[in-house]
Amino acid sequence: MSQQEEAKSYYAESAFRVDAIPRQAPPPPKGAFGKLGSAFDAARLPWGHYIAINPTEFEYEHAVGWLRSYQYMGDDYHDYSMINETRWSQFIDENVSLLYRFFRFWFVIISHGFSFIGGGGYFFSTIAFFLIVCLLGLEFFSPSESFPLDVLIMLFGVIAFCGVATVLRKLYETYSIRFYKNNKNWSDDIAFCRRTGMVRSFQGTFPFYEFDAFIEMRADMKGSQYHSLKVRHRYPQHSKDKRSGLPLDYDFTADGSIAQLYAMWDMLCRYMDVSQPLPDIPRLEPFRHLDPTTRIFDEAGQRGRPATYWRDLYARASEKELEQLREEHRKVVDAAPWGSRPDLMAQSVPGYGDSYTAEPKDVNAYGRFPGKSDSFVKRPEATPSEPQQDASSQNDGTR
């Protein structure tokens, strides 16, 4: 069996291919099912025409986030990883009680918030300063012979408390992976499935091409604005939650600018598109040889990197070097031409282009100042997208 035949038999007939999106029903009229988006949708992101740049937090993760897990779990890492070559999971199954979750919450708050490492020193100095001010105030209004001793007891008490928190945090970081492996698992039932092209959820299973991506702006209790990528089912009449009435959607976050969210959507589409190799990111590197399209791509030398490129990089690079690489990559993401690209879905969904036909020319400026002197560009006519290689592997494959 040839490699092409193997790839064809590996993927389901329903697998997503950007050049083979079927004709679909028109979307429901805007507002027919109420306000489906919370807060403010800045733009609907286009389908196809990949730029092939990954978001920074996936391209250059913190080593603790995946390398320690990979090294500890070994061959079992495939099933315990959020992403592998078959599915991008969106839900964790936990085999623990509610009482345990309650105590774990406070354990993490204390161990991470008051330890001397990872920002705990800030809490320590704040608490110590507050206690000393209180004692000075009491001494001013009600002098005490034990005043100096009280200050020392308070200081040593705070130091002891933060010291215990530091020990607990080190134990947590040492044994959390072991506990995670024994009690948690990323679910295959709530996931974006590459092999089948389907999105599985509590409300049912739906084709990936029935979802649209939006940049959503929200505000917290202090009035600060932040953005997230909302991937929402286009036909809520078939997928709304019957109890809450909310539409079926998924949130994806990315560190930094709105351009990072565009990169996240670009990466998710390439992950689901079986005509494309898997995105070249650390989490997926151990599984590249298991995906036929990606294996053919790599064996043809198109990746331009060794099979263990990311593992070798993280094994030898310091956190300072990784942070420098992150900063360089953020600039690459922000400079990419995300705005005003054609939307391939307009060819397959009647009336798709009647709304959100324009897109901000500068996506990051639009995110900072929505509604104020925005510059919009109407999308050009769409043409079929061609497979592209990750831009990062094109630029630094020999690093």
Short mmCIF file of C-alpha atoms in Angstrom, two decimals:
data_model
loop_
_atom_site.label_atom_id
_atom_site.label_comp_id
_atom_site.label_asym_id
_atom_site.label_seq_id
_atom_site.Cartn_x
_atom_site.Cartn_y
_atom_site.Cartn_z
CA MET A 1 0.00 0.00 0.00
CA SER A 2 1.40 3.39 -0.99
CA GLN A 3 1.67 6.25 1.46
CA GLN A 4 -1.13 8.12 -0.27
CA GLU A 5 -3.42 5.08 -0.08
CA GLU A 6 -2.54 4.61 3.59
CA ALA A 7 -3.41 8.23 4.34
CA LYS A 8 -6.71 7.94 2.47
CA SER A 9 -7.73 4.82 4.40
CA TYR A 10 -6.59 6.29 7.75
CA TYR A 11 -8.92 9.28 7.71
CA ALA A 12 -12.71 9.03 7.78
CA GLU A 13 -14.72 10.17 4.78
CA SER A 14 -15.98 13.04 6.94
CA ALA A 15 -12.44 14.32 7.59
CA PHE A 16 -12.07 18.05 7.02
CA ARG A 17 -10.26 19.31 3.93
CA VAL A 18 -10.22 23.00 3.24
CA ASP A 19 -10.50 22.44 -0.53
CA ALA A 20 -13.53 20.14 -0.17
CA ILE A 21 -15.99 22.02 2.05
CA PRO A 22 -19.50 20.85 1.08
CA ARG A 23 -22.49 23.04 0.32
CA GLN A 24 -24.38 23.89 3.51
CA ALA A 25 -27.63 25.44 4.68
CA PRO A 26 -27.89 29.22 5.09
CA PRO A 27 -27.22 30.42 8.63
CA PRO A 28 -30.26 31.48 10.68
CA PRO A 29 -31.13 35.18 10.53
CA LYS A 30 -29.08 37.28 12.88
CA GLY A 31 -30.92 37.58 16.17
CA ALA A 32 -33.31 34.69 15.42
CA PHE A 33 -32.07 32.83 18.48
CA GLY A 34 -31.33 35.80 20.69
CA LYS A 35 -27.94 37.28 21.36
CA LEU A 36 -25.67 34.31 20.85
CA GLY A 37 -22.46 36.13 21.62
CA SER A 38 -21.70 37.69 24.96
CA ALA A 39 -20.22 41.18 25.07
CA PHE A 40 -18.89 42.26 21.66
CA ASP A 41 -17.79 40.34 18.57
CA ALA A 42 -15.02 42.36 16.94
CA ALA A 43 -14.72 40.26 13.78
CA ARG A 44 -15.54 36.93 12.27
CA LEU A 45 -12.33 35.25 11.22
CA PRO A 46 -11.95 33.85 7.70
CA TRP A 47 -11.73 30.23 6.64
CA GLY A 48 -8.82 28.98 4.54
CA HIS A 49 -5.84 30.92 3.15
CA TYR A 50 -3.57 29.86 5.98
CA ILE A 51 -0.71 32.06 7.09
CA ALA A 52 0.78 29.05 8.92
CA ILE A 53 2.02 30.87 12.01
CA ASN A 54 1.30 29.38 15.42
CA PRO A 55 0.41 31.38 18.56
CA THR A 56 3.40 32.09 20.76
CA GLU A 57 2.22 30.22 23.83
CA PHE A 58 2.00 27.02 21.75
CA GLU A 59 5.18 27.65 19.76
CA TYR A 60 7.38 28.39 22.79
CA GLU A 61 5.70 26.95 25.86
CA HIS A 62 7.14 26.99 29.33
CA ALA A 63 9.06 23.76 29.76
CA VAL A 64 7.10 22.80 32.88
CA GLY A 65 3.92 22.86 30.82
CA TRP A 66 4.72 19.89 28.61
CA LEU A 67 8.33 18.67 28.74
CA ARG A 68 8.15 17.47 32.37
CA SER A 69 4.88 15.72 31.66
CA TYR A 70 6.30 14.10 28.53
CA GLN A 71 9.45 12.94 30.31
CA TYR A 72 7.55 11.56 33.30
CA MET A 73 4.73 9.82 31.41
CA GLY A 74 6.80 8.44 28.56
CA ASP A 75 4.70 6.30 26.23
CA ASP A 76 1.55 7.11 28.22
CA TYR A 77 1.86 10.78 27.29
CA HIS A 78 -0.22 10.19 24.17
CA ASP A 79 -3.42 9.59 26.13
CA TYR A 80 -2.78 12.19 28.82
CA SER A 81 -1.91 15.03 26.48
CA MET A 82 -4.56 17.64 25.70
CA ILE A 83 -3.62 17.39 22.00
CA ASN A 84 -2.47 14.38 20.04
CA GLU A 85 -2.65 13.37 16.37
CA THR A 86 -6.34 12.36 16.59
CA ARG A 87 -8.07 14.89 18.87
CA TRP A 88 -7.75 18.29 20.54
CA SER A 89 -9.60 17.72 23.78
CA GLN A 90 -11.75 20.36 25.46
CA PHE A 91 -12.73 18.57 28.67
CA ILE A 92 -10.99 16.81 31.57
CA ASP A 93 -12.45 13.77 33.28
CA GLU A 94 -11.53 13.84 36.96
CA ASN A 95 -11.89 10.78 39.14
CA VAL A 96 -11.98 12.80 42.38
CA SER A 97 -14.68 13.87 44.83
CA LEU A 98 -16.08 17.37 45.33
CA LEU A 99 -14.59 17.42 48.84
CA TYR A 100 -11.15 16.78 47.40
CA ARG A 101 -11.60 19.56 44.84
CA PHE A 102 -12.51 21.97 47.66
CA PHE A 103 -9.37 21.19 49.65
CA ARG A 104 -7.22 21.18 46.52
CA PHE A 105 -8.42 24.69 45.66
CA TRP A 106 -7.30 26.10 49.00
CA PHE A 107 -4.12 24.04 48.95
CA VAL A 108 -3.11 25.63 45.65
CA ILE A 109 -4.10 29.11 46.83
CA ILE A 110 -1.93 28.84 49.95
CA SER A 111 1.02 26.98 48.43
CA HIS A 112 1.25 29.19 45.34
CA GLY A 113 0.15 32.49 46.83
CA PHE A 114 2.35 32.59 49.92
CA SER A 115 5.48 30.67 48.92
CA PHE A 116 8.83 32.40 48.55
CA ILE A 117 9.04 31.20 44.95
CA GLY A 118 6.83 32.15 42.05
CA GLY A 119 5.69 35.51 43.35
CA GLY A 120 5.09 34.54 46.98
CA GLY A 121 7.69 37.02 48.18
CA TYR A 122 5.32 39.81 47.21
CA PHE A 123 2.64 38.45 49.51
CA PHE A 124 5.17 37.93 52.27
CA SER A 125 6.44 41.51 52.16
CA THR A 126 2.89 42.86 51.98
CA ILE A 127 1.75 40.83 54.98
CA ALA A 128 4.84 41.68 56.99
CA PHE A 129 4.51 45.39 56.23
CA PHE A 130 0.81 45.35 57.15
CA LEU A 131 1.46 43.59 60.46
CA ILE A 132 4.27 45.96 61.41
CA VAL A 133 2.11 49.00 60.66
CA CYS A 134 -0.67 47.55 62.82
CA LEU A 135 1.71 46.88 65.69
CA LEU A 136 3.18 50.37 65.44
CA GLY A 137 -0.31 51.81 65.56
CA LEU A 138 -1.20 49.78 68.62
CA GLU A 139 2.06 50.75 70.30
CA PHE A 140 1.36 54.44 69.65
CA PHE A 141 -2.09 54.34 71.24
CA SER A 142 -1.42 51.66 73.85
CA PRO A 143 2.28 51.21 74.70
CA SER A 144 3.31 47.68 75.65
CA GLU A 145 6.47 46.41 77.31
CA SER A 146 6.48 43.38 75.00
CA PHE A 147 6.36 45.51 71.84
CA PRO A 148 9.72 44.53 70.29
CA LEU A 149 9.07 40.86 71.06
CA ASP A 150 5.62 41.04 69.45
CA VAL A 151 7.14 42.35 66.23
CA LEU A 152 9.70 39.54 66.13
CA ILE A 153 7.03 36.91 66.81
CA MET A 154 4.89 38.29 64.01
CA LEU A 155 7.81 38.36 61.57
CA PHE A 156 8.94 34.84 62.43
CA GLY A 157 5.33 33.65 62.21
CA VAL A 158 4.97 35.06 58.70
CA ILE A 159 8.33 33.60 57.67
CA ALA A 160 7.33 30.18 59.04
CA PHE A 161 3.94 30.28 57.29
CA CYS A 162 5.49 31.24 53.94
CA GLY A 163 8.22 28.64 54.47
CA VAL A 164 5.62 25.89 54.90
CA ALA A 165 3.81 27.19 51.79
CA THR A 166 7.08 26.97 49.86
CA VAL A 167 7.60 23.34 50.91
CA LEU A 168 4.02 22.50 49.94
CA ARG A 169 4.49 24.11 46.54
CA LYS A 170 7.66 22.12 45.86
CA LEU A 171 5.82 18.92 46.82
CA TYR A 172 2.93 19.91 44.54
CA GLU A 173 5.25 20.52 41.58
CA THR A 174 7.03 17.21 42.23
CA TYR A 175 4.00 14.96 42.64
CA SER A 176 1.20 16.73 40.74
CA ILE A 177 2.08 14.98 37.47
CA ARG A 178 1.90 11.58 39.18
CA PHE A 179 -1.47 12.45 40.71
CA TYR A 180 -2.70 13.82 37.40
CA LYS A 181 -1.86 10.60 35.63
CA ASN A 182 -3.72 8.53 38.22
CA ASN A 183 -6.86 10.64 38.51
CA LYS A 184 -7.37 12.76 35.38
CA ASN A 185 -7.56 12.26 31.68
CA TRP A 186 -8.37 14.51 28.75
CA SER A 187 -11.67 13.35 27.31
CA ASP A 188 -12.06 12.02 23.77
CA ASP A 189 -15.79 12.76 23.98
CA ILE A 190 -15.51 16.57 24.08
CA ALA A 191 -12.94 17.35 21.42
CA PHE A 192 -12.02 18.55 17.94
CA CYS A 193 -11.26 15.29 16.13
CA ARG A 194 -8.77 15.47 13.25
CA ARG A 195 -9.21 11.93 11.99
CA THR A 196 -12.99 12.28 11.53
CA GLY A 197 -13.33 16.04 10.98
CA MET A 198 -15.99 16.20 13.68
CA VAL A 199 -16.43 18.25 16.85
CA ARG A 200 -17.80 16.14 19.69
CA SER A 201 -19.77 17.76 22.51
CA PHE A 202 -22.44 17.14 25.14
CA GLN A 203 -25.01 18.45 22.65
CA GLY A 204 -23.99 16.05 19.88
CA THR A 205 -21.38 15.64 17.16
CA PHE A 206 -21.11 18.22 14.38
CA PRO A 207 -18.79 18.76 11.38
CA PHE A 208 -15.95 21.17 11.97
CA TYR A 209 -16.92 23.27 8.93
CA GLU A 210 -20.20 24.17 10.69
CA PHE A 211 -18.30 26.29 13.21
CA ASP A 212 -17.22 29.92 12.89
CA ALA A 213 -14.59 31.83 14.81
CA PHE A 214 -15.09 35.23 16.40
CA ILE A 215 -12.89 37.57 18.36
CA GLU A 216 -14.91 38.35 21.46
CA MET A 217 -14.23 41.29 23.73
CA ARG A 218 -15.21 41.14 27.37
CA ALA A 219 -14.78 43.31 30.42
CA ASP A 220 -13.99 42.20 33.94
CA MET A 221 -15.35 43.65 37.19
CA LYS A 222 -12.74 46.42 37.11
CA GLY A 223 -13.65 47.48 33.58
CA SER A 224 -10.51 46.06 32.00
CA GLN A 225 -11.02 44.68 28.50
CA TYR A 226 -9.69 41.38 27.26
CA HIS A 227 -10.28 39.23 24.20
CA SER A 228 -10.76 35.55 23.50
CA LEU A 229 -11.33 33.37 20.48
CA LYS A 230 -14.88 32.06 20.39
CA VAL A 231 -15.47 29.06 18.09
CA ARG A 232 -19.26 28.84 17.79
CA HIS A 233 -21.60 26.45 16.00
CA ARG A 234 -23.26 28.22 13.08
CA TYR A 235 -26.63 26.46 13.45
CA PRO A 236 -27.74 26.88 17.09
CA GLN A 237 -31.18 25.47 16.34
CA HIS A 238 -29.47 22.06 16.30
CA SER A 239 -26.91 22.48 19.07
CA LYS A 240 -28.14 24.87 21.76
CA ASP A 241 -28.00 23.59 25.32
CA LYS A 242 -31.60 22.62 26.17
CA ARG A 243 -31.30 23.65 29.80
CA SER A 244 -29.42 26.93 29.55
CA GLY A 245 -30.35 27.94 26.00
CA LEU A 246 -26.74 28.87 25.32
CA PRO A 247 -25.14 28.11 21.95
CA LEU A 248 -22.49 25.47 21.49
CA ASP A 249 -19.14 27.23 21.53
CA TYR A 250 -15.60 26.86 22.76
CA ASP A 251 -13.18 29.44 24.15
CA PHE A 252 -9.53 29.52 23.14
CA THR A 253 -7.18 31.95 24.83
CA ALA A 254 -3.75 33.15 23.78
CA ASP A 255 -1.21 35.30 25.53
CA GLY A 256 -0.77 38.78 24.10
CA SER A 257 -2.37 40.60 21.20
CA ILE A 258 -5.47 39.90 19.12
CA ALA A 259 -3.13 38.67 16.38
CA GLN A 260 -2.34 35.75 18.69
CA LEU A 261 -6.02 34.76 18.55
CA TYR A 262 -5.94 34.90 14.75
CA ALA A 263 -2.91 32.61 14.92
CA MET A 264 -4.83 30.30 17.24
CA TRP A 265 -7.68 29.95 14.71
CA ASP A 266 -5.17 29.44 11.90
CA MET A 267 -3.50 26.66 13.90
CA LEU A 268 -6.80 24.99 14.86
CA CYS A 269 -7.90 24.93 11.20
CA ARG A 270 -4.59 23.46 10.08
CA TYR A 271 -4.81 20.88 12.85
CA MET A 272 -8.25 19.76 11.64
CA ASP A 273 -7.34 19.92 7.93
CA VAL A 274 -6.01 16.50 6.94
CA SER A 275 -4.53 17.95 3.74
CA GLN A 276 -2.12 19.81 6.04
CA PRO A 277 0.60 18.38 8.30
CA LEU A 278 0.08 18.77 12.02
CA PRO A 279 1.11 22.22 13.31
CA ASP A 280 4.79 22.16 14.21
CA ILE A 281 4.51 22.80 17.95
CA PRO A 282 6.15 21.06 20.94
CA ARG A 283 3.00 19.30 22.16
CA LEU A 284 2.44 17.55 18.84
CA GLU A 285 6.03 16.65 18.00
CA PRO A 286 5.91 13.20 19.71
CA PHE A 287 2.92 12.25 17.54
CA ARG A 288 3.92 13.54 14.10
CA HIS A 289 4.95 10.09 12.87
CA LEU A 290 1.50 8.70 13.77
CA ASP A 291 -0.37 10.99 11.37
CA PRO A 292 0.00 9.84 7.72
CA THR A 293 -0.14 13.31 6.13
CA THR A 294 2.44 14.63 8.57
CA ARG A 295 4.69 11.58 8.19
CA ILE A 296 4.72 11.93 4.40
CA PHE A 297 5.46 15.64 4.80
CA ASP A 298 8.36 15.02 7.21
CA GLU A 299 9.87 12.11 5.29
CA ALA A 300 9.94 14.27 2.17
CA GLY A 301 12.15 16.71 4.07
CA GLN A 302 9.58 19.50 3.97
CA ARG A 303 9.58 20.07 7.72
CA GLY A 304 13.22 21.10 7.64
CA ARG A 305 13.83 20.07 11.25
CA PRO A 306 15.07 16.97 13.09
CA ALA A 307 12.41 14.63 14.45
CA THR A 308 13.20 15.71 18.04
CA TYR A 309 13.74 19.41 17.34
CA TRP A 310 11.53 20.77 20.13
CA ARG A 311 12.60 18.25 22.74
CA ASP A 312 16.26 18.98 22.05
CA LEU A 313 15.68 22.73 22.11
CA TYR A 314 13.93 22.70 25.47
CA ALA A 315 16.46 20.29 26.95
CA ARG A 316 19.37 22.64 26.28
CA ALA A 317 17.82 26.13 26.32
CA SER A 318 17.59 28.21 29.48
CA GLU A 319 14.38 29.98 30.46
CA LYS A 320 16.04 33.28 29.55
CA GLU A 321 16.78 32.01 26.03
CA LEU A 322 13.24 30.69 25.66
CA GLU A 323 11.81 34.04 26.73
CA GLN A 324 13.92 35.77 24.09
CA LEU A 325 12.56 33.35 21.47
CA ARG A 326 9.03 34.08 22.69
CA GLU A 327 9.52 37.82 22.30
CA GLU A 328 10.87 37.37 18.78
CA HIS A 329 7.96 35.13 17.86
CA ARG A 330 5.39 37.60 19.26
CA LYS A 331 6.73 40.16 16.80
CA VAL A 332 6.35 37.66 13.95
CA VAL A 333 2.73 36.97 14.93
CA ASP A 334 1.86 40.66 15.28
CA ALA A 335 3.43 41.52 11.93
CA ALA A 336 1.60 38.83 9.95
CA PRO A 337 -1.11 40.01 7.50
CA TRP A 338 -4.10 38.67 9.40
CA GLY A 339 -6.66 41.26 8.26
CA SER A 340 -8.71 41.49 5.04
CA ARG A 341 -8.13 37.94 3.82
CA PRO A 342 -10.70 36.11 1.64
CA ASP A 343 -13.17 33.85 3.43
CA LEU A 344 -13.43 30.48 1.73
CA MET A 345 -16.64 29.58 3.61
CA ALA A 346 -18.55 32.21 1.59
CA GLN A 347 -18.40 29.79 -1.36
CA SER A 348 -20.22 27.04 0.56
CA VAL A 349 -22.83 28.81 2.73
CA PRO A 350 -25.53 30.89 0.99
CA GLY A 351 -25.83 34.32 2.57
CA TYR A 352 -22.64 33.80 4.55
CA GLY A 353 -21.12 37.03 3.33
CA ASP A 354 -24.16 39.20 4.10
CA SER A 355 -22.82 39.95 7.57
CA TYR A 356 -19.29 40.56 8.81
CA THR A 357 -18.21 41.25 5.24
CA ALA A 358 -15.55 43.73 6.35
CA GLU A 359 -12.63 43.21 8.65
CA PRO A 360 -10.33 45.67 10.45
CA LYS A 361 -7.17 46.35 8.48
CA ASP A 362 -5.08 46.43 11.64
CA VAL A 363 -6.54 43.77 13.92
CA ASN A 364 -4.48 44.79 16.94
CA ALA A 365 -5.35 48.49 16.67
CA TYR A 366 -9.00 47.55 16.36
CA GLY A 367 -8.78 45.55 19.55
CA ARG A 368 -7.29 48.44 21.47
CA PHE A 369 -9.73 51.09 20.22
CA PRO A 370 -12.93 49.42 19.00
CA GLY A 371 -15.35 51.75 17.26
CA LYS A 372 -12.99 54.75 17.06
CA SER A 373 -11.81 55.69 13.59
CA ASP A 374 -11.58 52.06 12.56
CA SER A 375 -10.20 51.23 9.16
CA PHE A 376 -12.13 48.39 7.51
CA VAL A 377 -11.36 46.51 4.33
CA LYS A 378 -13.92 44.45 2.45
CA ARG A 379 -12.88 40.86 1.97
CA PRO A 380 -11.77 39.96 -1.57
CA GLU A 381 -13.29 37.02 -3.43
CA ALA A 382 -12.17 33.67 -2.09
CA THR A 383 -10.13 31.12 -4.03
CA PRO A 384 -9.22 27.60 -2.84
CA SER A 385 -6.45 27.54 -0.25
CA GLU A 386 -3.18 25.78 -0.96
CA PRO A 387 -1.29 23.70 1.62
CA GLN A 388 1.41 25.65 3.40
CA GLN A 389 4.23 24.79 5.75
CA ASP A 390 4.52 26.31 9.20
CA ALA A 391 6.28 29.63 8.77
CA SER A 392 8.38 28.96 11.85
CA SER A 393 9.92 25.81 10.37
CA GLN A 394 10.60 27.62 7.11
CA ASN A 395 12.49 30.37 8.89
CA ASP A 396 14.45 28.58 11.60
CA GLY A 397 14.63 24.93 10.68
CA THR A 398 18.39 24.87 11.16
CA ARG A 399 18.47 26.63 14.54
#
